[in-house]
Amino acid sequence: MKASRLPDGQVIRDGAMRIRGQWSVAWMMTPVAIIFTLLFILPSLNYFVLSFWRVAAFRVVPDFSYANYARALGQHLPVLLYTFKLALLTAMMTTVLGFLLAYVIRFRAGRLAPFLLLVTLLTLFGGYLMKVYAWKTILGNEGVINTALLGLGLIDQPITSLFYSPGAVVVTLVHFLLPFAVLPIFSSLRGVEEAEIESARDLGASGWRVVSDILVPRCRTGILAAFSLCFLAAVGDYVTPAIVGGTISMFGRIIESQFGQAFNAPLGAALSFVMLFASALVLLTASLLLRLWRPR
Amino acid sequence: MSENGLVRLEGVSVSYGTFHALRPLDLAIGHGDFLAILGPSGCGKTTLLRAIGGFQRPTSGRILIDGQDVTALGPEKRPSNTVFQGYGLFPHLNVRQNIGYGLRIASRGRPEIAREVEHIAALVRLQEYLDRPIDKLSGGQRQRVALARALVMRPKVLLLDEPLAALDLKLRQTMQEELRRIHREIGGTFVFVTHDQSEALSLATRIAVMNEGHLVQIGSPEEIYQRPQSRFVATFLGEANVLAATRRAGQVTFAAGGSFASKGADGDIAIAVRPEVIRIAPSPGTADLTLRGQVRDRLYLGSHLRYEIGLADGGRLVAAADATDRRNLHAPGDEITVGWAHDAQVLLDK
């Protein structure tokens, strides 16, 4: 629009600039494209093909059968649903907590805000396993809570369900994933002016109406990013359930075992794609729901 | 009701620790007032406005709107609405939704909301922009949306925080006229904060001047301009010469010479004189007071000439003279007499 008002020579030069700009963008994208193709697209295609193969006498044999998918959606469906339930719970809890924390950092912390943000990030440096073991010292059989309860004489036996349980998996994952939820939501909230919130209050909005009418719609992308990151990390995780989950089985552990002890890579590949599509479905639904979220 | 004021502040103060943003003050704002709270930045004027709007809890005192004590109420429960400095429009909603937001919160019916929004959009001349998103509006249009969004709530008092500060000069003048027209048409009570004295003078029916957390003087624009009570008000609102003088036995003598009779306690006093009331080389009998001085500089400003005059005591006097009057032409270096009438000068408290 601006170009049309300039003298002709200028327009042409402007156009040339834009073309050169497009080329430089293409150049900058190339390394990423190569890495992405080599390390993600090609292996994915490989496993996609593999998922239709079968195993015979401990050897992978080329084939074209839906048997692996039938097993994935038959025998393993309950575990898939259970995994999604835990991951959804984790992602929703993390997103809500992350939203609260991001809100406090953005609007309430004042001069403490940079410090709080740093603390949030600091927990990322703690490492993943360290957090898992930290929760073990809190929730475990010989952990802080059980020892205290035993010491007070409130219980005779340590409560095993405190630690080796789905609850422990969710708590550990929420703790681990919180920074991934805070950061995208915080960056969305930075675009929200304090005057918007004050205006809404001035026009009669209660605290909840401010959240639902102003903050959530204004932070759609941040909330979706937070939810997606947390959901994907939770749904694919197989280390946390193995350490803190006790006997519970999560989908990631089943996939992992197909590539290990069970020696059934084709089934593992099929399970992976089932999970991929199911996850995509969840995220699509989430983004649709957020887009439908309109102030009443 | 009106003699007590629609909005009443009784001993309201705001402090943060040892910092006093607002010293205890009383203020009454009448029905239909268009009050300007005027002062330099950091004088507490915005804090005062936020206290009335419910965004700032006062440290002490009471705030009453229409006889109701609102001190403990949040902004959502007060019969006031605010136009914020940055407007605080909702960018995810279009103009119509922005204006109707408050009515929707109040659970009004759809037809009523539509009617009210159309009505108020006509008042602020936004009818053609109702379906536009906020980011497709100019600064002046955003200002109108913010105004409409507050006015549609029919507030008992409308608060405006530096409403025109973000606009360029031309737009500011247009919006000043618009604000005056809207105030006239709906007959509401408006309170606005500004640091711009010309804005305060041209818009307000009453001006409250603030400095360092104190309410220094309140009155009509004419009162404030012509009868300032302190050196601060005299120099903050428009230009004023403040001359040192001494009173001895009912006779006031300027440090630069010249004297007149005035009752009062002996001691040093200050006298304010506006540049435009000073006559240069007054014909005999037209000035009650005269001083001698030397022209230091002369500026041609189109509508008037501005003289800078050096006085006998080394002080400086600024005088404005009619540019079309050829008799008034004096060159730098000329010795001249300046004079003014008794009632054109103001004796300041300090």
Tab-separated table of N, CA and C in Angstrom, chain B residues 5 14 30 38 40 62 102 107 117 134 140 152 162 180 214 228 231 245 253 285 293 307 338 345:
chain	number	residue	atom	x	y	z
B	5	GLY	N	-22.327	18.524	46.999
B	5	GLY	CA	-21.499	17.920	45.974
B	5	GLY	C	-21.958	16.524	45.636
B	14	VAL	N	-3.382	9.315	50.393
B	14	VAL	CA	-2.770	8.066	49.926
B	14	VAL	C	-1.293	8.137	50.215
B	30	GLY	N	-19.585	19.172	42.104
B	30	GLY	CA	-21.033	19.348	41.980
B	30	GLY	C	-21.610	18.663	40.753
B	38	LEU	N	-5.504	19.717	37.760
B	38	LEU	CA	-4.348	20.198	37.009
B	38	LEU	C	-3.115	20.216	37.904
B	40	PRO	N	1.604	19.485	37.770
B	40	PRO	CA	2.755	18.891	37.080
B	40	PRO	C	2.787	17.389	37.342
B	62	ARG	N	-12.794	9.390	53.509
B	62	ARG	CA	-13.983	8.777	52.924
B	62	ARG	C	-14.265	9.380	51.567
B	102	GLY	N	-19.793	-3.321	28.877
B	102	GLY	CA	-20.312	-3.043	30.216
B	102	GLY	C	-21.788	-3.405	30.348
B	107	SER	N	-25.899	-7.673	32.144
B	107	SER	CA	-26.966	-8.590	31.696
B	107	SER	C	-28.165	-7.874	31.100
B	117	VAL	N	-25.878	1.137	22.261
B	117	VAL	CA	-24.600	1.281	21.563
B	117	VAL	C	-24.759	2.211	20.364
B	134	ILE	N	-10.372	-3.006	16.605
B	134	ILE	CA	-9.721	-1.870	17.256
B	134	ILE	C	-8.427	-1.467	16.546
B	140	GLY	N	-7.585	9.106	17.365
B	140	GLY	CA	-8.771	9.862	17.734
B	140	GLY	C	-10.001	8.973	17.828
B	152	VAL	N	-21.700	4.886	27.811
B	152	VAL	CA	-22.861	4.030	27.599
B	152	VAL	C	-23.377	3.483	28.936
B	162	GLU	N	-5.861	12.045	31.685
B	162	GLU	CA	-5.095	12.643	30.571
B	162	GLU	C	-5.721	12.250	29.233
B	180	ARG	N	-16.432	19.030	25.036
B	180	ARG	CA	-17.304	20.099	25.533
B	180	ARG	C	-18.727	19.894	25.033
B	214	HIS	N	-0.666	18.093	47.391
B	214	HIS	CA	-1.618	19.019	48.013
B	214	HIS	C	-2.583	19.557	46.976
B	228	PRO	N	-4.752	34.006	41.435
B	228	PRO	CA	-3.981	32.892	41.999
B	228	PRO	C	-3.609	33.207	43.446
B	231	ARG	N	2.390	31.614	44.455
B	231	ARG	CA	3.348	31.759	43.375
B	231	ARG	C	3.259	30.562	42.424
B	245	ALA	N	8.497	42.612	46.889
B	245	ALA	CA	8.138	43.927	47.444
B	245	ALA	C	8.155	43.844	48.966
B	253	THR	N	6.286	48.806	48.795
B	253	THR	CA	7.304	49.324	47.885
B	253	THR	C	7.966	48.161	47.145
B	285	GLY	N	-2.395	58.875	34.081
B	285	GLY	CA	-3.708	58.631	34.639
B	285	GLY	C	-4.289	57.269	34.311
B	293	GLY	N	12.167	50.904	33.518
B	293	GLY	CA	12.989	49.769	33.105
B	293	GLY	C	13.592	50.005	31.746
B	307	TYR	N	7.730	41.881	25.163
B	307	TYR	CA	8.893	42.649	25.614
B	307	TYR	C	9.485	41.998	26.847
B	338	VAL	N	6.693	51.318	32.560
B	338	VAL	CA	5.592	50.357	32.449
B	338	VAL	C	4.657	50.586	33.622
B	345	GLN	N	-3.150	43.401	39.542
B	345	GLN	CA	-2.086	42.655	40.225
B	345	GLN	C	-2.672	41.831	41.362
